[in-house]
Structure formats: C-alpha cells, structure tokens
GROMACS .gro file of C-alpha atoms in nm:
model
  441
    1MET     CA    1  15.524   8.717   4.323
    2SER     CA    2  15.507   8.845   3.952
    3TRP     CA    3  15.352   9.193   3.855
    4ALA     CA    4  15.089   9.021   3.672
    5SER     CA    5  14.981   8.820   3.913
    6THR     CA    6  14.959   9.116   4.150
    7PHE     CA    7  14.766   9.335   3.898
    8PRO     CA    8  14.573   9.090   3.682
    9LEU     CA    9  14.481   9.201   3.328
   10ARG     CA   10  14.184   9.127   3.102
   11ARG     CA   11  14.152   9.119   2.738
   12VAL     CA   12  13.961   9.419   2.566
   13ARG     CA   13  13.933   9.514   2.210
   14LEU     CA   14  14.191   9.785   2.221
   15GLY     CA   15  14.457   9.586   2.402
   16TRP     CA   16  14.572   9.492   2.765
   17THR     CA   17  14.438   9.704   3.014
   18ARG     CA   18  14.438   9.670   3.393
   19ALA     CA   19  14.150   9.492   3.569
   20ALA     CA   20  13.938   9.726   3.768
   21VAL     CA   21  13.974   9.634   4.145
   22PRO     CA   22  13.634   9.602   4.303
   23PRO     CA   23  13.590   9.832   4.591
   24PRO     CA   24  13.585   9.647   4.919
   25ALA     CA   25  13.206   9.546   5.029
   26PRO     CA   26  13.097   9.790   5.314
   27PRO     CA   27  13.054   9.601   5.664
   28ALA     CA   28  12.738   9.404   5.695
   29ARG     CA   29  12.496   9.557   5.938
   30PRO     CA   30  12.421   9.388   6.239
   31ALA     CA   31  12.092   9.179   6.204
   32ILE     CA   32  11.780   9.361   6.344
   33PRO     CA   33  11.638   9.089   6.605
   34GLU     CA   34  11.343   8.951   6.528
   35ALA     CA   35  11.047   8.978   6.737
   36PRO     CA   36  10.976   8.683   6.961
   37THR     CA   37  10.704   8.470   6.843
   38PRO     CA   38  10.470   8.227   7.051
   39ALA     CA   39  10.568   7.975   6.763
   40GLY     CA   40  10.974   7.982   6.839
   41PRO     CA   41  11.156   7.689   7.004
   42PRO     CA   42  11.027   7.614   7.372
   43PRO     CA   43  11.297   7.717   7.601
   44GLN     CA   44  11.198   7.427   7.858
   45PRO     CA   45  11.082   7.654   8.148
   46ARG     CA   46  11.234   7.533   8.477
   47LEU     CA   47  11.022   7.447   8.781
   48GLN     CA   48  11.114   7.787   8.929
   49ASP     CA   49  10.982   7.955   8.635
   50TRP     CA   50  10.618   7.781   8.668
   51VAL     CA   51  10.617   7.858   9.049
   52GLY     CA   52  10.700   8.235   9.007
   53VAL     CA   53  10.448   8.274   8.721
   54LEU     CA   54  10.177   8.075   8.920
   55ALA     CA   55  10.270   8.332   9.197
   56MET     CA   56  10.238   8.638   8.982
   57VAL     CA   57   9.897   8.506   8.843
   58PHE     CA   58   9.758   8.487   9.203
   59GLY     CA   59   9.864   8.834   9.257
   60LEU     CA   60   9.683   8.923   8.940
   61PHE     CA   61   9.384   8.757   9.070
   62MET     CA   62   9.385   8.953   9.385
   63ALA     CA   63   9.418   9.282   9.207
   64ILE     CA   64   9.141   9.230   8.938
   65MET     CA   65   8.911   9.076   9.202
   66ASP     CA   66   8.950   9.373   9.432
   67VAL     CA   67   8.795   9.597   9.175
   68GLN     CA   68   8.464   9.397   9.194
   69ILE     CA   69   8.469   9.238   9.544
   70VAL     CA   70   8.311   9.542   9.705
   71THR     CA   71   8.043   9.572   9.412
   72SER     CA   72   7.772   9.320   9.617
   73SER     CA   73   7.876   9.484   9.963
   74LEU     CA   74   7.860   9.832   9.915
   75THR     CA   75   7.544   9.860  10.134
   76GLN     CA   76   7.699   9.699  10.426
   77ILE     CA   77   8.033   9.913  10.381
   78GLN     CA   78   7.785  10.219  10.326
   79GLY     CA   79   7.637  10.162  10.694
   80GLY     CA   80   7.950  10.078  10.848
   81LEU     CA   81   8.111  10.409  10.717
   82SER     CA   82   7.790  10.616  10.788
   83ALA     CA   83   7.789  10.754  10.435
   84THR     CA   84   7.545  10.827  10.183
   85SER     CA   85   7.443  10.643   9.873
   86ASP     CA   86   7.599  10.889   9.672
   87GLU     CA   87   7.916  10.903   9.883
   88ILE     CA   88   7.971  10.550   9.870
   89SER     CA   89   8.025  10.518   9.506
   90TRP     CA   90   8.378  10.692   9.559
   91VAL     CA   91   8.499  10.354   9.751
   92GLN     CA   92   8.504  10.210   9.364
   93THR     CA   93   8.572  10.543   9.186
   94ALA     CA   94   8.900  10.603   9.394
   95TYR     CA   95   9.012  10.259   9.329
   96LEU     CA   96   8.952  10.289   8.953
   97ILE     CA   97   9.099  10.621   8.901
   98ALA     CA   98   9.447  10.521   9.083
   99ASP     CA   99   9.439  10.212   8.877
  100VAL     CA  100   9.401  10.353   8.554
  101VAL     CA  101   9.672  10.598   8.609
  102MET     CA  102   9.930  10.352   8.711
  103VAL     CA  103   9.855  10.075   8.434
  104PRO     CA  104  10.050  10.283   8.164
  105LEU     CA  105  10.308  10.402   8.393
  106SER     CA  106  10.412  10.043   8.474
  107GLY     CA  107  10.609  10.004   8.160
  108SER     CA  108  10.846  10.266   8.245
  109LEU     CA  109  10.870  10.194   8.615
  110SER     CA  110  10.949   9.839   8.529
  111ARG     CA  111  11.238   9.946   8.313
  112LEU     CA  112  11.367  10.166   8.592
  113LEU     CA  113  11.331   9.933   8.863
  114SER     CA  114  11.322   9.600   8.703
  115THR     CA  115  10.993   9.381   8.690
  116ARG     CA  116  11.062   9.189   8.988
  117VAL     CA  117  11.118   9.501   9.199
  118LEU     CA  118  10.804   9.636   9.060
  119PHE     CA  119  10.596   9.354   9.087
  120VAL     CA  120  10.724   9.271   9.461
  121SER     CA  121  10.669   9.648   9.584
  122ALA     CA  122  10.340   9.682   9.407
  123THR     CA  123  10.199   9.335   9.597
  124LEU     CA  124  10.341   9.458   9.914
  125GLY     CA  125  10.184   9.797   9.889
  126PHE     CA  126   9.861   9.645   9.775
  127THR     CA  127   9.870   9.435  10.072
  128ALA     CA  128   9.919   9.712  10.300
  129ALA     CA  129   9.663   9.931  10.183
  130SER     CA  130   9.417   9.632  10.213
  131ALA     CA  131   9.516   9.615  10.575
  132LEU     CA  132   9.451   9.996  10.619
  133CYS     CA  133   9.118   9.972  10.425
  134ALA     CA  134   8.979   9.712  10.691
  135THR     CA  135   9.090   9.949  10.950
  136ALA     CA  136   8.900  10.248  10.790
  137THR     CA  137   8.615  10.425  11.018
  138THR     CA  138   8.544  10.709  10.793
  139LEU     CA  139   8.457  10.753  10.429
  140SER     CA  140   8.753  11.001  10.375
  141GLN     CA  141   8.987  10.731  10.508
  142MET     CA  142   8.845  10.457  10.300
  143ILE     CA  143   8.871  10.667   9.978
  144LEU     CA  144   9.237  10.730  10.042
  145TYR     CA  145   9.304  10.367  10.105
  146ARG     CA  146   9.131  10.233   9.819
  147ALA     CA  147   9.321  10.492   9.602
  148MET     CA  148   9.643  10.345   9.749
  149GLN     CA  149   9.526   9.996   9.699
  150GLY     CA  150   9.441  10.082   9.312
  151PHE     CA  151   9.759  10.229   9.243
  152CYS     CA  152   9.950   9.943   9.374
  153GLY     CA  153   9.702   9.711   9.202
  154GLY     CA  154   9.772   9.887   8.856
  155ALA     CA  155  10.122   9.805   8.840
  156ILE     CA  156  10.056   9.421   8.930
  157THR     CA  157   9.881   9.308   8.601
  158PRO     CA  158  10.108   9.467   8.348
  159SER     CA  159  10.401   9.314   8.521
  160VAL     CA  160  10.288   8.957   8.451
  161PHE     CA  161  10.298   8.947   8.069
  162PRO     CA  162  10.660   9.036   8.004
  163VAL     CA  163  10.762   8.761   8.244
  164VAL     CA  164  10.526   8.515   8.082
  165TYR     CA  165  10.645   8.599   7.708
  166THR     CA  166  11.028   8.598   7.827
  167LYS     CA  167  10.979   8.230   7.991
  168PHE     CA  168  10.752   8.057   7.780
  169ARG     CA  169  10.696   7.977   7.423
  170MET     CA  170  10.445   7.755   7.260
  171PRO     CA  171  10.294   7.511   7.346
  172GLN     CA  172  10.352   7.605   7.723
  173LEU     CA  173  10.270   7.967   7.631
  174ALA     CA  174   9.904   7.880   7.537
  175SER     CA  175   9.870   7.686   7.839
  176VAL     CA  176   9.991   7.970   8.075
  177MET     CA  177   9.771   8.220   7.854
  178VAL     CA  178   9.467   8.004   7.901
  179MET     CA  179   9.531   8.023   8.280
  180ILE     CA  180   9.598   8.410   8.283
  181SER     CA  181   9.257   8.457   8.064
  182LEU     CA  182   9.071   8.215   8.315
  183ILE     CA  183   9.217   8.397   8.624
  184LEU     CA  184   9.163   8.750   8.462
  185ASN     CA  185   8.791   8.671   8.399
  186LEU     CA  186   8.698   8.442   8.700
  187SER     CA  187   8.830   8.747   8.929
  188SER     CA  188   8.579   8.989   8.772
  189THR     CA  189   8.262   8.720   8.805
  190LEU     CA  190   8.367   8.573   9.104
  191GLY     CA  191   8.447   8.924   9.278
  192PRO     CA  192   8.074   8.987   9.391
  193THR     CA  193   8.025   8.618   9.484
  194ILE     CA  194   8.325   8.611   9.738
  195GLY     CA  195   8.248   8.947   9.845
  196GLY     CA  196   7.914   8.833   9.940
  197PHE     CA  197   8.008   8.538  10.103
  198LEU     CA  198   8.246   8.703  10.331
  199THR     CA  199   8.014   9.009  10.423
  200ASP     CA  200   7.737   8.749  10.504
  201THR     CA  201   7.955   8.529  10.694
  202PHE     CA  202   8.190   8.763  10.878
  203SER     CA  203   8.186   9.119  10.773
  204TRP     CA  204   8.267   9.363  10.522
  205HIS     CA  205   8.596   9.408  10.682
  206TRP     CA  206   8.713   9.069  10.570
  207LEU     CA  207   8.674   9.200  10.182
  208PHE     CA  208   9.024   9.337  10.269
  209LEU     CA  209   9.168   9.118  10.536
  210VAL     CA  210   9.158   8.839  10.312
  211ASN     CA  211   9.450   8.974  10.111
  212ILE     CA  212   9.705   9.013  10.381
  213VAL     CA  213   9.854   8.643  10.396
  214PRO     CA  214   9.852   8.564  10.036
  215GLY     CA  215   9.973   8.897   9.928
  216ILE     CA  216  10.285   8.855  10.165
  217LEU     CA  217  10.341   8.501  10.026
  218VAL     CA  218  10.322   8.600   9.674
  219ALA     CA  219  10.579   8.882   9.704
  220ALA     CA  220  10.809   8.625   9.885
  221VAL     CA  221  10.769   8.392   9.607
  222VAL     CA  222  10.827   8.614   9.304
  223TRP     CA  223  11.146   8.781   9.462
  224VAL     CA  224  11.281   8.451   9.499
  225THR     CA  225  11.196   8.273   9.184
  226ILE     CA  226  11.173   8.546   8.909
  227ASP     CA  227  11.450   8.771   8.779
  228ILE     CA  228  11.435   8.849   8.403
  229ASP     CA  229  11.595   9.206   8.384
  230ARG     CA  230  11.806   9.451   8.580
  231PRO     CA  231  11.694   9.817   8.715
  232ASN     CA  232  11.815  10.096   8.484
  233LEU     CA  233  11.838  10.378   8.730
  234SER     CA  234  12.008  10.606   8.452
  235MET     CA  235  11.653  10.675   8.324
  236LEU     CA  236  11.576  10.925   8.606
  237ARG     CA  237  11.773  11.149   8.409
  238TYR     CA  238  11.523  11.173   8.147
  239PHE     CA  239  11.209  11.064   8.334
  240ASP     CA  240  10.919  11.249   8.176
  241PHE     CA  241  10.786  11.379   8.484
  242ALA     CA  242  10.580  11.649   8.278
  243GLY     CA  243  10.417  11.356   8.091
  244LEU     CA  244  10.367  11.182   8.408
  245VAL     CA  245  10.141  11.472   8.562
  246LEU     CA  246   9.967  11.541   8.241
  247MET     CA  247   9.873  11.155   8.197
  248ALA     CA  248   9.729  11.138   8.546
  249VAL     CA  249   9.534  11.450   8.519
  250PHE     CA  250   9.409  11.319   8.161
  251LEU     CA  251   9.347  10.979   8.281
  252GLY     CA  252   9.208  11.065   8.653
  253CYS     CA  253   8.930  11.345   8.534
  254LEU     CA  254   8.819  11.113   8.238
  255GLU     CA  255   8.776  10.838   8.499
  256TYR     CA  256   8.615  11.065   8.726
  257ALA     CA  257   8.386  11.190   8.436
  258LEU     CA  258   8.287  10.844   8.322
  259GLU     CA  259   8.222  10.700   8.657
  260GLU     CA  260   8.022  10.996   8.828
  261GLY     CA  261   7.860  11.130   8.498
  262PRO     CA  262   7.546  10.884   8.498
  263ARG     CA  263   7.453  10.990   8.862
  264TRP     CA  264   7.485  11.373   8.787
  265ASP     CA  265   7.337  11.383   8.445
  266TRP     CA  266   7.684  11.421   8.293
  267LEU     CA  267   7.753  11.775   8.144
  268SER     CA  268   7.451  11.963   8.309
  269ASP     CA  269   7.650  11.936   8.661
  270ASN     CA  270   7.924  12.169   8.670
  271THR     CA  271   8.190  11.953   8.836
  272ILE     CA  272   8.154  11.669   8.546
  273LEU     CA  273   8.162  11.937   8.290
  274THR     CA  274   8.483  12.091   8.457
  275ALA     CA  275   8.667  11.723   8.456
  276VAL     CA  276   8.556  11.679   8.095
  277ILE     CA  277   8.731  12.001   7.990
  278VAL     CA  278   9.015  11.950   8.197
  279SER     CA  279   9.055  11.618   8.068
  280VAL     CA  280   9.042  11.717   7.690
  281VAL     CA  281   9.316  12.009   7.747
  282ALA     CA  282   9.523  11.744   7.916
  283SER     CA  283   9.493  11.489   7.660
  284VAL     CA  284   9.608  11.730   7.400
  285LEU     CA  285   9.881  11.839   7.585
  286PHE     CA  286   9.990  11.467   7.682
  287PHE     CA  287   9.969  11.336   7.338
  288TRP     CA  288  10.197  11.625   7.215
  289ARG     CA  289  10.433  11.542   7.498
  290VAL     CA  290  10.455  11.174   7.442
  291LEU     CA  291  10.494  11.235   7.071
  292THR     CA  292  10.797  11.497   7.099
  293TYR     CA  293  10.982  11.395   7.410
  294ARG     CA  294  11.281  11.170   7.360
  295GLN     CA  295  11.198  10.960   7.641
  296PRO     CA  296  10.802  10.969   7.679
  297ILE     CA  297  10.636  10.840   7.977
  298VAL     CA  298  10.437  10.604   7.738
  299ASP     CA  299  10.547  10.516   7.401
  300LEU     CA  300  10.224  10.507   7.184
  301ARG     CA  301  10.446  10.383   6.851
  302ALA     CA  302  10.371  10.055   6.979
  303PHE     CA  303  10.034  10.098   6.808
  304LEU     CA  304  10.203  10.122   6.477
  305ASN     CA  305  10.232   9.735   6.511
  306ARG     CA  306   9.920   9.618   6.367
  307ASN     CA  307   9.889   9.325   6.524
  308PHE     CA  308   9.911   9.477   6.854
  309ALA     CA  309   9.661   9.769   6.743
  310LEU     CA  310   9.414   9.490   6.625
  311GLY     CA  311   9.449   9.293   6.942
  312SER     CA  312   9.414   9.570   7.176
  313PHE     CA  313   9.105   9.690   6.991
  314TYR     CA  314   8.946   9.360   7.023
  315THR     CA  315   9.034   9.326   7.398
  316PHE     CA  316   8.883   9.654   7.465
  317ILE     CA  317   8.575   9.546   7.299
  318VAL     CA  318   8.545   9.220   7.523
  319GLY     CA  319   8.689   9.413   7.807
  320THR     CA  320   8.405   9.679   7.803
  321GLY     CA  321   8.140   9.400   7.785
  322LEU     CA  322   8.301   9.217   8.076
  323TYR     CA  323   8.352   9.479   8.318
  324GLY     CA  324   8.048   9.669   8.218
  325ALA     CA  325   7.821   9.357   8.250
  326THR     CA  326   7.995   9.275   8.578
  327TYR     CA  327   7.932   9.623   8.721
  328VAL     CA  328   7.579   9.654   8.583
  329ILE     CA  329   7.420   9.315   8.676
  330PRO     CA  330   7.512   9.303   9.031
  331LEU     CA  331   7.384   9.685   9.064
  332TYR     CA  332   7.045   9.571   8.902
  333LEU     CA  333   7.014   9.273   9.108
  334ALA     CA  334   7.078   9.485   9.436
  335GLN     CA  335   6.868   9.794   9.345
  336VAL     CA  336   6.585   9.642   9.130
  337ARG     CA  337   6.541   9.300   9.228
  338GLY     CA  338   6.641   9.367   9.599
  339PHE     CA  339   6.882   9.045   9.610
  340SER     CA  340   7.122   8.974   9.913
  341ALA     CA  341   7.499   9.003   9.857
  342MET     CA  342   7.486   8.613   9.860
  343GLN     CA  343   7.193   8.586   9.624
  344ILE     CA  344   7.391   8.829   9.373
  345GLY     CA  345   7.695   8.586   9.389
  346GLU     CA  346   7.517   8.282   9.335
  347THR     CA  347   7.380   8.480   9.019
  348VAL     CA  348   7.691   8.616   8.836
  349VAL     CA  349   7.903   8.301   8.928
  350VAL     CA  350   7.746   8.111   8.639
  351THR     CA  351   7.962   8.334   8.398
  352GLY     CA  352   8.281   8.198   8.588
  353LEU     CA  353   8.159   7.825   8.573
  354ALA     CA  354   8.119   7.836   8.196
  355GLN     CA  355   8.468   7.970   8.157
  356MET     CA  356   8.625   7.699   8.389
  357ALA     CA  357   8.413   7.440   8.205
  358LEU     CA  358   8.582   7.574   7.873
  359SER     CA  359   8.921   7.616   7.993
  360PRO     CA  360   9.047   7.276   7.926
  361PHE     CA  361   8.990   7.282   7.560
  362SER     CA  362   9.122   7.637   7.498
  363THR     CA  363   9.488   7.556   7.480
  364TYR     CA  364   9.388   7.246   7.236
  365ILE     CA  365   9.158   7.489   7.015
  366ALA     CA  366   9.444   7.755   7.006
  367ARG     CA  367   9.687   7.519   6.892
  368THR     CA  368   9.496   7.346   6.600
  369VAL     CA  369   9.244   7.635   6.484
  370ASP     CA  370   9.378   7.970   6.338
  371LEU     CA  371   9.361   8.228   6.585
  372ARG     CA  372   9.169   8.460   6.399
  373LEU     CA  373   8.891   8.203   6.339
  374MET     CA  374   8.892   8.148   6.715
  375LEU     CA  375   8.847   8.522   6.795
  376GLY     CA  376   8.587   8.566   6.533
  377PHE     CA  377   8.370   8.286   6.674
  378GLY     CA  378   8.420   8.428   7.014
  379MET     CA  379   8.347   8.791   6.899
  380GLY     CA  380   8.003   8.663   6.750
  381LEU     CA  381   7.909   8.460   7.051
  382PHE     CA  382   7.981   8.767   7.269
  383ALA     CA  383   7.746   8.985   7.070
  384ILE     CA  384   7.468   8.725   7.094
  385ALA     CA  385   7.507   8.715   7.448
  386MET     CA  386   7.539   9.117   7.524
  387TYR     CA  387   7.210   9.146   7.268
  388MET     CA  388   7.017   8.892   7.500
  389THR     CA  389   7.121   9.089   7.809
  390ALA     CA  390   7.011   9.409   7.674
  391CYS     CA  391   6.664   9.238   7.597
  392LEU     CA  392   6.610   9.182   7.955
  393THR     CA  393   6.326   9.338   8.164
  394ASN     CA  394   6.290   9.452   8.525
  395GLN     CA  395   6.161   9.108   8.597
  396ALA     CA  396   6.478   8.924   8.505
  397ASP     CA  397   6.632   8.715   8.765
  398PHE     CA  398   6.838   8.396   8.771
  399ASN     CA  399   6.666   8.184   8.523
  400GLU     CA  400   6.660   8.480   8.244
  401LEU     CA  401   7.019   8.545   8.308
  402LEU     CA  402   7.136   8.166   8.290
  403VAL     CA  403   7.162   8.167   7.911
  404PRO     CA  404   7.344   8.477   7.858
  405GLN     CA  405   7.600   8.445   8.120
  406ILE     CA  406   7.702   8.104   7.993
  407LEU     CA  407   7.739   8.242   7.631
  408ARG     CA  408   7.917   8.540   7.778
  409GLY     CA  409   8.177   8.303   7.949
  410THR     CA  410   8.242   8.085   7.667
  411ALA     CA  411   8.272   8.387   7.440
  412LEU     CA  412   8.531   8.540   7.683
  413MET     CA  413   8.762   8.235   7.688
  414CYS     CA  414   8.729   8.204   7.286
  415CYS     CA  415   8.859   8.571   7.252
  416TYR     CA  416   9.086   8.683   7.531
  417LEU     CA  417   9.352   8.415   7.441
  418PRO     CA  418   9.371   8.474   7.077
  419ALA     CA  419   9.365   8.879   7.120
  420ASN     CA  420   9.638   8.839   7.357
  421LEU     CA  421   9.840   8.620   7.153
  422ILE     CA  422   9.800   8.870   6.869
  423ALA     CA  423   9.868   9.167   7.047
  424LEU     CA  424  10.190   9.093   7.232
  425GLY     CA  425  10.312   8.786   7.092
  426THR     CA  426  10.510   8.970   6.791
  427MET     CA  427  10.642   9.246   6.995
  428PRO     CA  428  10.992   9.287   7.045
  429SER     CA  429  11.143   9.219   7.392
  430ASP     CA  430  11.268   9.544   7.456
  431LYS     CA  431  10.921   9.713   7.388
  432LEU     CA  432  10.720   9.415   7.536
  433LYS     CA  433  10.701   9.607   7.882
  434ASN     CA  434  10.546   9.931   7.755
  435ALA     CA  435  10.319   9.746   7.537
  436ALA     CA  436  10.189   9.547   7.801
  437GLY     CA  437  10.112   9.859   8.012
  438LEU     CA  438   9.917   9.994   7.697
  439TYR     CA  439   9.730   9.650   7.642
  440ASN     CA  440   9.616   9.638   7.986
  441LEU     CA  441   9.480   9.998   8.014
   0.00000   0.00000   0.00000
C-alpha cells in the first residue's frame, strides 16, 4: 500500500497538504424506548390472557361494589350491631380511609412483589376480611374488619391496568377498557341494588359472605394465568417507610375530615379541626419527601405527562359525580323518602341499565371518533345530568330521577373510556404501575 493511499492529499491554493482526517463519530446513544400506545400492532392476546383479565375484572367488580353494597343496608347493620346512627357511618368511613391509603401505595408494592403476587394476595386478604365482617358482633369488630377489607381492596383496582396495557393493543384494548368501564360504573350503581336484595332476602351478613367463593376462584385463576413481571426485593433497601407513614397520615386524616365533616359541622368540631391541621402538615412533609427522596413511595412526576394529567383531571370530575350521586341518592331515598333497601336498589339501577345499553356501541365509537370529541360530548351530557339532579325537590321519586340517571349513565360510558386511554395509553411501561395507582386515587 502506498504512502499516498494511506494519507490522502487534497489540492489547496498553496500546494499539496495533508487531508484532515475526520474524528471518529461518537457512539450512538441507545434509543429511548417509546411509550406504549394503544395504536400499536396488536400482540394477538392468547385465550389465557383473556381468562386472566376477566378474572381480574371480576375481582375489580367485588372491590368497587363493596364500597357501596352496604349503603342501602346501613339501618339493618346498625340494628344487628346495636350501634347509633352516628356510629354506623364508620362502617363506610373505615373502608374508605384504608382504601385511599392503599391505592397510591399499590404502585410501589407491585414493583416490589410483582403484579401477580400483589393482586392475588390482596384478593385473598379481601376475601378473608369479608368473611370476618360477616362474623362481627360489635361495631369495633366491624370497623376493624372493614378497614382490612378496604386496605386489600385498594390494591386490586390499580393492579388491573398494567396487565391490560401490557397484554392488549387496539382494537382489543378498546373492548377491554369498555368492559372495565362498565364494571367500574355498574359495581357502584348496582351495589345498593344487590345489597338491598341480599338484605331483604337473607340477612345483612350475606353482603360479605357473597364474596368468599368468587374471591377464592379469582385468586386461583389469576395466579395460573397472569405473569407479566418479577418481584424486585432489592427495593426494600431503599423503601420509603417515612413517606409511607406521611402518606397514610395525610390521606387518612383528609378522608376522615371529608367523611365526618358534614355530620359534625366541619371545623366547629375540635376533632375535625385537628384532623384537618394534621392532614395539612402531613401533606407538606409528604410532598417534600416524595420530591426529594431517591425512590419515593409515590412518583408524582407522572403528572408531568400532559396526557396523564388531563386524563386524571377528567376522571376526577367524573368520579366525583359518580360516587357522589351513588352515595347521596340512596341516602336521600332512605332518610327523606323512606324507601326500603329493595326500593332504593330498583331506583338507582337505572344508571347501570343505561350503561349496559350503551356499552356495545362504546367500542365502535372509540375506534371511529376522536377521543377528545367523545370525552367532550360525555362531559357536556354529564353536566346536564348533574344539573337536573341538583334541581330535584324533597318530593322526587323514581319518575323524577329517571331521566337524570339515564343521562348520567350514558355520559359515564362516553367519559371513562377516552379519559382512561388518554391518561394511561401513552405512559411508558416502566412507569405504568405507579401511574395506575395515582390515576385510581
């Protein structure tokens, strides 16, 4: 090989000079993995995946339904436990406080234990707590068992979404999300109906006994069919126990103040005032902790994703209307109108029937219409339904509640699916578990 060929020359004005050898190119950075998107190529889920997800959705139905199943039967439970009308409210409050603490914690626990272990453990714990609730003979026992039930139930709901977004893409994803949307809404609206039927036909104990056999079957099926990740026990070295305590105090006191405040005239009651002060102080410390600790118990940076933030915001609005109406309407029918548990169930079931009627069309609408248009239409319809409900008088019964409930059921099916796809459909897979916990909070 000649010297010239080894060191090439180039002609310039002053003569021949040695050509500049370009520096070696820096190594290419590894490509950042793209966020999973519902529009990706479908992975052709297996029959095993469908069976497992259906089992998880049924577990989701049980967990959400038990929030509302006792609403229409509190009077009977109060008599069975010899409790006062003020004390019996703790049957609901205990469940909600424990549930609201567990939901955001589920993201860290699913990474620590794996999604399958967390879901199965939570389902078995929920089933055991349901059995204990049926054996309660005092109010103290019922409050303890309901808190256990709520804590375990709070881990069930967020565990479903990482599995769904891992196993499915469009168009199967839209079908699964419609099913989940229907189950979430039906479990809330049908809870008082099922509770009233069980109480009138058997006894209030069956509100909890009905969960035992399905709970065991759900846990067994999910253990066999679902396996999307592995435990990461090394997280224990950096587990944010201080953040966990601060979150529990912050959310627990906040939930207590919101639940009991109307009954005790809000801040005029010293206990409510203390709970609010403790919640505010704990919230400041909690947010400081999660924003500075290397592995926070909850990663709030998920809200930097605009789609996730907007989807969560719309879901919060819809959830407020859904659960608010599901709580207030049965209470109104029982205390103002004097309806029985079965009559309450027959009245509020209209919302669920409207959702069931629309569910076959929701998948088609989601595939053919811009999700933003679908969400906007649903929010407008939802606002009309809530306005009509707000204008009701103390003489309203089934006929006056019929149209607002149909509109609300239709609006919920139009809102929940696009809001969920917008919020979680663009989250990176490694952040999906944490985001699912925040989304369901």
